[in-house]
PDB file of C-alpha atoms in Angstrom:
ATOM      1  CA  UNK A   1     -52.136  58.678  21.073  1.00 87.00           C
ATOM      2  CA  UNK A   2     -54.406  57.226  22.717  1.00 94.00           C
ATOM      3  CA  UNK A   3     -54.825  53.811  21.737  1.00 96.00           C
ATOM      4  CA  UNK A   4     -57.261  52.431  25.286  1.00 97.00           C
ATOM      5  CA  UNK A   5     -60.938  51.482  24.153  1.00 98.00           C
ATOM      6  CA  UNK A   6     -63.672  51.652  26.317  1.00 98.00           C
ATOM      7  CA  UNK A   7     -65.837  48.592  25.900  1.00 98.00           C
ATOM      8  CA  UNK A   8     -69.741  48.965  26.485  1.00 98.00           C
ATOM      9  CA  UNK A   9     -72.405  46.112  25.991  1.00 98.00           C
ATOM     10  CA  UNK A  10     -75.547  47.269  25.864  1.00 98.00           C
ATOM     11  CA  UNK A  11     -77.366  44.078  25.905  1.00 97.00           C
ATOM     12  CA  UNK A  12     -80.545  44.213  23.547  1.00 97.00           C
ATOM     13  CA  UNK A  13     -81.524  47.683  22.697  1.00 97.00           C
ATOM     14  CA  UNK A  14     -83.448  49.764  20.591  1.00 95.00           C
ATOM     15  CA  UNK A  15     -81.933  50.764  17.172  1.00 95.00           C
ATOM     16  CA  UNK A  16     -82.709  54.379  17.503  1.00 94.00           C
ATOM     17  CA  UNK A  17     -81.863  54.790  21.099  1.00 96.00           C
ATOM     18  CA  UNK A  18     -78.565  53.023  20.089  1.00 97.00           C
ATOM     19  CA  UNK A  19     -77.969  55.293  17.003  1.00 95.00           C
ATOM     20  CA  UNK A  20     -78.669  58.520  19.318  1.00 96.00           C
ATOM     21  CA  UNK A  21     -76.027  57.515  21.584  1.00 98.00           C
ATOM     22  CA  UNK A  22     -73.655  56.611  19.200  1.00 97.00           C
ATOM     23  CA  UNK A  23     -74.218  60.257  17.307  1.00 97.00           C
ATOM     24  CA  UNK A  24     -73.256  61.731  20.959  1.00 98.00           C
ATOM     25  CA  UNK A  25     -70.144  59.851  21.338  1.00 98.00           C
ATOM     26  CA  UNK A  26     -69.344  60.529  17.769  1.00 98.00           C
ATOM     27  CA  UNK A  27     -69.966  64.354  17.992  1.00 98.00           C
ATOM     28  CA  UNK A  28     -68.075  64.637  21.705  1.00 98.00           C
ATOM     29  CA  UNK A  29     -65.056  63.231  20.302  1.00 98.00           C
ATOM     30  CA  UNK A  30     -65.206  65.334  17.012  1.00 98.00           C
ATOM     31  CA  UNK A  31     -65.748  68.707  19.129  1.00 97.00           C
ATOM     32  CA  UNK A  32     -62.889  67.557  21.330  1.00 97.00           C
ATOM     33  CA  UNK A  33     -60.685  67.349  18.490  1.00 97.00           C
ATOM     34  CA  UNK A  34     -62.166  70.870  17.213  1.00 97.00           C
ATOM     35  CA  UNK A  35     -60.989  72.384  20.364  1.00 97.00           C
ATOM     36  CA  UNK A  36     -57.587  70.892  20.361  1.00 96.00           C
ATOM     37  CA  UNK A  37     -57.056  72.171  17.153  1.00 95.00           C
ATOM     38  CA  UNK A  38     -58.540  75.862  17.937  1.00 97.00           C
ATOM     39  CA  UNK A  39     -56.760  76.015  21.268  1.00 97.00           C
ATOM     40  CA  UNK A  40     -53.407  74.516  20.642  1.00 96.00           C
ATOM     41  CA  UNK A  41     -54.234  71.846  22.984  1.00 96.00           C
ATOM     42  CA  UNK A  42     -53.251  68.059  23.044  1.00 94.00           C
ATOM     43  CA  UNK A  43     -56.089  66.435  25.054  1.00 96.00           C
ATOM     44  CA  UNK A  44     -56.439  62.568  24.312  1.00 97.00           C
ATOM     45  CA  UNK A  45     -59.629  61.555  22.699  1.00 98.00           C
ATOM     46  CA  UNK A  46     -61.424  58.708  23.387  1.00 98.00           C
ATOM     47  CA  UNK A  47     -62.547  55.572  21.730  1.00 98.00           C
ATOM     48  CA  UNK A  48     -65.163  53.423  22.268  1.00 98.00           C
ATOM     49  CA  UNK A  49     -66.386  49.718  21.022  1.00 98.00           C
ATOM     50  CA  UNK A  50     -70.400  49.399  21.347  1.00 98.00           C
ATOM     51  CA  UNK A  51     -71.830  45.751  21.655  1.00 98.00           C
ATOM     52  CA  UNK A  52     -75.631  45.495  21.507  1.00 98.00           C
ATOM     53  CA  UNK A  53     -78.149  43.096  19.923  1.00 98.00           C
ATOM     54  CA  UNK A  54     -81.434  45.247  18.384  1.00 98.00           C
ATOM     55  CA  UNK A  55     -84.980  43.814  18.089  1.00 96.00           C
ATOM     56  CA  UNK A  56     -85.952  43.417  14.406  1.00 96.00           C
ATOM     57  CA  UNK A  57     -84.963  46.339  11.992  1.00 96.00           C
ATOM     58  CA  UNK A  58     -83.929  47.620   8.799  1.00 94.00           C
ATOM     59  CA  UNK A  59     -81.610  49.840   7.972  1.00 91.00           C
ATOM     60  CA  UNK A  60     -80.869  51.483   4.573  1.00 87.00           C
ATOM     61  CA  UNK A  61     -77.393  53.897   4.093  1.00 85.00           C
ATOM     62  CA  UNK A  62     -77.192  56.540   2.475  1.00 83.00           C
ATOM     63  CA  UNK A  63     -76.377  55.514  -0.826  1.00 78.00           C
ATOM     64  CA  UNK A  64     -79.134  52.600  -0.716  1.00 82.00           C
ATOM     65  CA  UNK A  65     -82.078  51.896  -3.005  1.00 85.00           C
ATOM     66  CA  UNK A  66     -85.371  51.791  -1.016  1.00 85.00           C
ATOM     67  CA  UNK A  67     -86.554  49.167  -3.493  1.00 87.00           C
ATOM     68  CA  UNK A  68     -84.440  46.833  -1.806  1.00 86.00           C
ATOM     69  CA  UNK A  69     -86.720  46.466   1.128  1.00 89.00           C
ATOM     70  CA  UNK A  70     -89.500  44.146   0.294  1.00 89.00           C
ATOM     71  CA  UNK A  71     -92.272  45.331   2.766  1.00 89.00           C
ATOM     72  CA  UNK A  72     -94.644  48.093   3.255  1.00 87.00           C
ATOM     73  CA  UNK A  73     -95.341  49.528   6.060  1.00 86.00           C
ATOM     74  CA  UNK A  74     -98.032  47.209   6.980  1.00 92.00           C
ATOM     75  CA  UNK A  75     -96.108  44.376   6.546  1.00 91.00           C
ATOM     76  CA  UNK A  76     -92.965  45.464   8.624  1.00 89.00           C
ATOM     77  CA  UNK A  77     -96.035  45.842  11.648  1.00 89.00           C
ATOM     78  CA  UNK A  78     -97.250  42.477  11.410  1.00 92.00           C
ATOM     79  CA  UNK A  79     -93.250  40.907  11.554  1.00 91.00           C
ATOM     80  CA  UNK A  80     -92.661  43.539  14.308  1.00 92.00           C
ATOM     81  CA  UNK A  81     -89.752  45.080  12.813  1.00 94.00           C
ATOM     82  CA  UNK A  82     -88.949  48.934  12.305  1.00 94.00           C
ATOM     83  CA  UNK A  83     -86.948  50.774   9.338  1.00 93.00           C
ATOM     84  CA  UNK A  84     -84.561  53.343   9.524  1.00 91.00           C
ATOM     85  CA  UNK A  85     -82.834  55.787   6.337  1.00 89.00           C
ATOM     86  CA  UNK A  86     -79.814  56.394   8.197  1.00 87.00           C
ATOM     87  CA  UNK A  87     -75.997  57.950   7.824  1.00 82.00           C
ATOM     88  CA  UNK A  88     -73.622  55.276   7.251  1.00 85.00           C
ATOM     89  CA  UNK A  89     -72.851  53.699   3.883  1.00 75.00           C
ATOM     90  CA  UNK A  90     -73.921  50.899   1.959  1.00 75.00           C
ATOM     91  CA  UNK A  91     -77.369  49.485   1.197  1.00 79.00           C
ATOM     92  CA  UNK A  92     -79.994  47.691   3.477  1.00 85.00           C
ATOM     93  CA  UNK A  93     -79.466  45.566   5.818  1.00 87.00           C
ATOM     94  CA  UNK A  94     -81.677  43.415   8.856  1.00 93.00           C
ATOM     95  CA  UNK A  95     -80.350  43.766  12.479  1.00 96.00           C
ATOM     96  CA  UNK A  96     -82.291  41.405  14.739  1.00 97.00           C
ATOM     97  CA  UNK A  97     -82.030  38.893  18.173  1.00 97.00           C
ATOM     98  CA  UNK A  98     -79.136  36.473  18.036  1.00 98.00           C
ATOM     99  CA  UNK A  99     -76.787  38.923  16.112  1.00 98.00           C
ATOM    100  CA  UNK A 100     -73.540  40.660  17.535  1.00 98.00           C
ATOM    101  CA  UNK A 101     -73.613  44.005  16.355  1.00 98.00           C
ATOM    102  CA  UNK A 102     -70.363  46.147  16.979  1.00 98.00           C
ATOM    103  CA  UNK A 103     -70.204  49.687  17.148  1.00 98.00           C
ATOM    104  CA  UNK A 104     -66.263  51.301  17.093  1.00 98.00           C
ATOM    105  CA  UNK A 105     -66.449  54.825  17.311  1.00 98.00           C
ATOM    106  CA  UNK A 106     -62.655  55.821  17.054  1.00 98.00           C
ATOM    107  CA  UNK A 107     -60.819  58.555  16.614  1.00 98.00           C
ATOM    108  CA  UNK A 108     -59.019  56.872  13.802  1.00 98.00           C
ATOM    109  CA  UNK A 109     -56.083  59.756  14.585  1.00 97.00           C
ATOM    110  CA  UNK A 110     -54.705  57.319  17.429  1.00 97.00           C
ATOM    111  CA  UNK A 111     -54.279  54.467  15.494  1.00 97.00           C
ATOM    112  CA  UNK A 112     -53.775  55.162  11.612  1.00 97.00           C
ATOM    113  CA  UNK A 113     -55.263  57.555   9.331  1.00 97.00           C
ATOM    114  CA  UNK A 114     -56.464  54.690   6.280  1.00 97.00           C
ATOM    115  CA  UNK A 115     -60.494  54.383   6.604  1.00 96.00           C
ATOM    116  CA  UNK A 116     -59.518  51.484   3.832  1.00 94.00           C
ATOM    117  CA  UNK A 117     -57.086  49.780   6.191  1.00 97.00           C
ATOM    118  CA  UNK A 118     -59.791  50.148   9.234  1.00 97.00           C
ATOM    119  CA  UNK A 119     -62.605  48.423   7.373  1.00 95.00           C
ATOM    120  CA  UNK A 120     -60.230  45.491   6.367  1.00 96.00           C
ATOM    121  CA  UNK A 121     -58.915  44.985   9.852  1.00 97.00           C
ATOM    122  CA  UNK A 122     -62.638  45.346  10.870  1.00 97.00           C
ATOM    123  CA  UNK A 123     -63.062  42.417   8.370  1.00 97.00           C
ATOM    124  CA  UNK A 124     -60.181  40.492   9.385  1.00 98.00           C
ATOM    125  CA  UNK A 125     -61.256  40.675  13.039  1.00 98.00           C
ATOM    126  CA  UNK A 126     -64.342  38.330  12.189  1.00 98.00           C
ATOM    127  CA  UNK A 127     -62.234  36.466   9.337  1.00 98.00           C
ATOM    128  CA  UNK A 128     -60.076  35.313  12.315  1.00 98.00           C
ATOM    129  CA  UNK A 129     -62.900  34.673  14.836  1.00 98.00           C
ATOM    130  CA  UNK A 130     -64.521  32.860  12.029  1.00 98.00           C
ATOM    131  CA  UNK A 131     -61.037  30.496  11.657  1.00 98.00           C
ATOM    132  CA  UNK A 132     -61.731  29.737  15.672  1.00 98.00           C
ATOM    133  CA  UNK A 133     -64.477  27.994  14.720  1.00 98.00           C
ATOM    134  CA  UNK A 134     -63.449  25.719  11.085  1.00 98.00           C
ATOM    135  CA  UNK A 135     -64.565  28.045   9.024  1.00 98.00           C
ATOM    136  CA  UNK A 136     -62.672  29.718   6.280  1.00 97.00           C
ATOM    137  CA  UNK A 137     -64.268  32.678   5.263  1.00 97.00           C
ATOM    138  CA  UNK A 138     -63.087  35.664   3.649  1.00 96.00           C
ATOM    139  CA  UNK A 139     -63.468  39.080   1.472  1.00 93.00           C
ATOM    140  CA  UNK A 140     -65.670  39.602  -1.759  1.00 89.00           C
ATOM    141  CA  UNK A 141     -64.178  41.844  -4.289  1.00 84.00           C
ATOM    142  CA  UNK A 142     -66.098  45.070  -4.296  1.00 80.00           C
ATOM    143  CA  UNK A 143     -68.289  43.794  -1.511  1.00 80.00           C
ATOM    144  CA  UNK A 144     -68.122  44.488   1.948  1.00 82.00           C
ATOM    145  CA  UNK A 145     -68.120  42.384   4.471  1.00 91.00           C
ATOM    146  CA  UNK A 146     -67.354  38.543   5.484  1.00 97.00           C
ATOM    147  CA  UNK A 147     -68.149  35.780   3.009  1.00 96.00           C
ATOM    148  CA  UNK A 148     -68.144  31.789   2.980  1.00 96.00           C
ATOM    149  CA  UNK A 149     -67.682  30.299  -0.403  1.00 94.00           C
ATOM    150  CA  UNK A 150     -66.450  33.268  -2.200  1.00 91.00           C
ATOM    151  CA  UNK A 151     -65.863  32.621  -5.994  1.00 89.00           C
ATOM    152  CA  UNK A 152     -68.573  29.630  -6.000  1.00 91.00           C
ATOM    153  CA  UNK A 153     -71.992  29.553  -6.905  1.00 88.00           C
ATOM    154  CA  UNK A 154     -72.778  29.054  -3.012  1.00 90.00           C
ATOM    155  CA  UNK A 155     -71.310  32.219  -2.053  1.00 92.00           C
ATOM    156  CA  UNK A 156     -72.866  33.996   1.538  1.00 94.00           C
ATOM    157  CA  UNK A 157     -72.795  36.632   3.323  1.00 94.00           C
ATOM    158  CA  UNK A 158     -72.182  36.245   7.270  1.00 97.00           C
ATOM    159  CA  UNK A 159     -71.339  39.595   8.285  1.00 97.00           C
ATOM    160  CA  UNK A 160     -72.458  42.897   7.049  1.00 93.00           C
ATOM    161  CA  UNK A 161     -70.422  46.067   7.579  1.00 93.00           C
ATOM    162  CA  UNK A 162     -71.535  50.186   6.608  1.00 89.00           C
ATOM    163  CA  UNK A 163     -69.437  52.785   8.761  1.00 92.00           C
ATOM    164  CA  UNK A 164     -69.342  56.563   8.491  1.00 93.00           C
ATOM    165  CA  UNK A 165     -66.381  58.493   9.246  1.00 96.00           C
ATOM    166  CA  UNK A 166     -65.771  62.418   9.636  1.00 95.00           C
ATOM    167  CA  UNK A 167     -62.658  64.097  10.833  1.00 96.00           C
ATOM    168  CA  UNK A 168     -61.052  60.570  11.193  1.00 98.00           C
ATOM    169  CA  UNK A 169     -64.070  59.492  13.579  1.00 98.00           C
ATOM    170  CA  UNK A 170     -65.986  56.710  13.046  1.00 98.00           C
ATOM    171  CA  UNK A 171     -69.428  55.326  13.802  1.00 96.00           C
ATOM    172  CA  UNK A 172     -71.578  52.250  12.724  1.00 95.00           C
ATOM    173  CA  UNK A 173     -70.109  49.069  12.249  1.00 96.00           C
ATOM    174  CA  UNK A 174     -70.276  45.542  11.713  1.00 97.00           C
ATOM    175  CA  UNK A 175     -73.014  42.803  12.257  1.00 97.00           C
ATOM    176  CA  UNK A 176     -72.455  39.406  12.685  1.00 98.00           C
ATOM    177  CA  UNK A 177     -75.215  36.735  12.307  1.00 98.00           C
ATOM    178  CA  UNK A 178     -74.550  34.261  15.236  1.00 98.00           C
ATOM    179  CA  UNK A 179     -78.135  32.509  16.260  1.00 98.00           C
ATOM    180  CA  UNK A 180     -80.210  35.073  14.050  1.00 97.00           C
ATOM    181  CA  UNK A 181     -83.567  33.873  12.122  1.00 95.00           C
ATOM    182  CA  UNK A 182     -82.563  34.074   8.914  1.00 94.00           C
ATOM    183  CA  UNK A 183     -85.841  34.473   7.649  1.00 92.00           C
ATOM    184  CA  UNK A 184     -85.726  37.877   7.830  1.00 92.00           C
ATOM    185  CA  UNK A 185     -83.244  38.660   5.178  1.00 91.00           C
ATOM    186  CA  UNK A 186     -86.107  37.179   2.861  1.00 88.00           C
ATOM    187  CA  UNK A 187     -87.668  40.819   3.214  1.00 88.00           C
ATOM    188  CA  UNK A 188     -84.632  42.475   1.694  1.00 84.00           C
ATOM    189  CA  UNK A 189     -82.094  42.283  -1.041  1.00 75.00           C
ATOM    190  CA  UNK A 190     -79.263  42.153   1.129  1.00 60.00           C
ATOM    191  CA  UNK A 191     -76.932  44.929   0.520  1.00 54.00           C
ATOM    192  CA  UNK A 192     -78.471  45.382  -2.588  1.00 51.00           C
ATOM    193  CA  UNK A 193     -76.754  42.268  -3.556  1.00 54.00           C
ATOM    194  CA  UNK A 194     -79.031  39.668  -5.510  1.00 57.00           C
ATOM    195  CA  UNK A 195     -78.815  35.991  -5.837  1.00 55.00           C
ATOM    196  CA  UNK A 196     -76.375  35.560  -3.210  1.00 67.00           C
ATOM    197  CA  UNK A 197     -77.199  34.228   0.049  1.00 86.00           C
ATOM    198  CA  UNK A 198     -77.174  34.882   3.777  1.00 93.00           C
ATOM    199  CA  UNK A 199     -75.945  32.347   6.349  1.00 96.00           C
ATOM    200  CA  UNK A 200     -75.125  32.389  10.473  1.00 97.00           C
ATOM    201  CA  UNK A 201     -72.349  30.825  12.667  1.00 98.00           C
ATOM    202  CA  UNK A 202     -75.158  28.696  13.947  1.00 98.00           C
ATOM    203  CA  UNK A 203     -76.614  27.207  10.474  1.00 97.00           C
ATOM    204  CA  UNK A 204     -72.656  26.585   9.036  1.00 97.00           C
ATOM    205  CA  UNK A 205     -71.908  25.038  12.636  1.00 98.00           C
ATOM    206  CA  UNK A 206     -75.129  23.099  12.446  1.00 98.00           C
ATOM    207  CA  UNK A 207     -75.762  23.221  16.202  1.00 98.00           C
ATOM    208  CA  UNK A 208     -78.766  24.224  17.969  1.00 97.00           C
ATOM    209  CA  UNK A 209     -77.013  27.481  19.750  1.00 98.00           C
ATOM    210  CA  UNK A 210     -73.731  29.301  19.345  1.00 98.00           C
ATOM    211  CA  UNK A 211     -72.049  30.757  22.837  1.00 98.00           C
ATOM    212  CA  UNK A 212     -72.366  34.792  21.703  1.00 98.00           C
ATOM    213  CA  UNK A 213     -70.293  35.848  24.670  1.00 98.00           C
ATOM    214  CA  UNK A 214     -67.473  33.475  23.872  1.00 98.00           C
ATOM    215  CA  UNK A 215     -67.734  34.827  20.192  1.00 98.00           C
ATOM    216  CA  UNK A 216     -67.547  38.514  21.213  1.00 98.00           C
ATOM    217  CA  UNK A 217     -64.629  37.520  23.523  1.00 98.00           C
ATOM    218  CA  UNK A 218     -62.583  36.280  20.272  1.00 98.00           C
ATOM    219  CA  UNK A 219     -63.566  39.165  18.477  1.00 98.00           C
ATOM    220  CA  UNK A 220     -62.088  41.577  20.923  1.00 98.00           C
ATOM    221  CA  UNK A 221     -58.942  39.569  21.000  1.00 98.00           C
ATOM    222  CA  UNK A 222     -58.615  39.726  17.495  1.00 98.00           C
ATOM    223  CA  UNK A 223     -59.602  43.771  17.071  1.00 98.00           C
ATOM    224  CA  UNK A 224     -56.777  43.866  19.979  1.00 97.00           C
ATOM    225  CA  UNK A 225     -54.130  42.588  18.357  1.00 98.00           C
ATOM    226  CA  UNK A 226     -54.882  43.780  15.070  1.00 98.00           C
ATOM    227  CA  UNK A 227     -55.323  47.695  16.022  1.00 98.00           C
ATOM    228  CA  UNK A 228     -52.612  47.163  18.936  1.00 97.00           C
ATOM    229  CA  UNK A 229     -55.365  48.680  21.323  1.00 97.00           C
ATOM    230  CA  UNK A 230     -56.052  48.127  24.958  1.00 96.00           C
ATOM    231  CA  UNK A 231     -59.839  47.434  26.008  1.00 96.00           C
ATOM    232  CA  UNK A 232     -60.961  48.975  29.049  1.00 95.00           C
TER     233      UNK A 232
END
């Protein structure tokens, strides 16, 4: 089992080219697993974690409802945003500057074969990271991701999640709002959930700007502990 995860920080990069890059890495791992099985080999499969920040974009998961996007094509253009229907779980979400997006492309057979445990570990890494900033966050039953004020009228989402898995290989991942312009969430019904707000680390801490590199380092530390992995 290969518990090393190759870390790649792509900086600010277009959503579509990043999605295509994810698909390439994903396919390479799946193809290697098929080859191992077919030829009775034991070649180690690689694991990746991509950090990226996207220009303004809305993405709709395969089970999502297009009506949760409240903009037409012209309005999207006016906002400088793009839109894609994609092959992850979940409904609609927004990505943009000031948001830390993480795409783990892992062969879960290197760690454990349990997709629910995988999602809980991603959530836990974010929950532990937020705790380091003095914020108490948690899970909301039946709603993937990380929330603040769970069970109160002020419940608000700070981190969205949506993944795809095939042959125990994962892609897509999480999006943590750090210094993001929350106004862009007004153009959608986030994750198809009505009546609940969205927040960011910057808003919750009441500061001008949060150090995103520091946040990434904390997320990595917790992922490393949870997955008992080494980042290279």
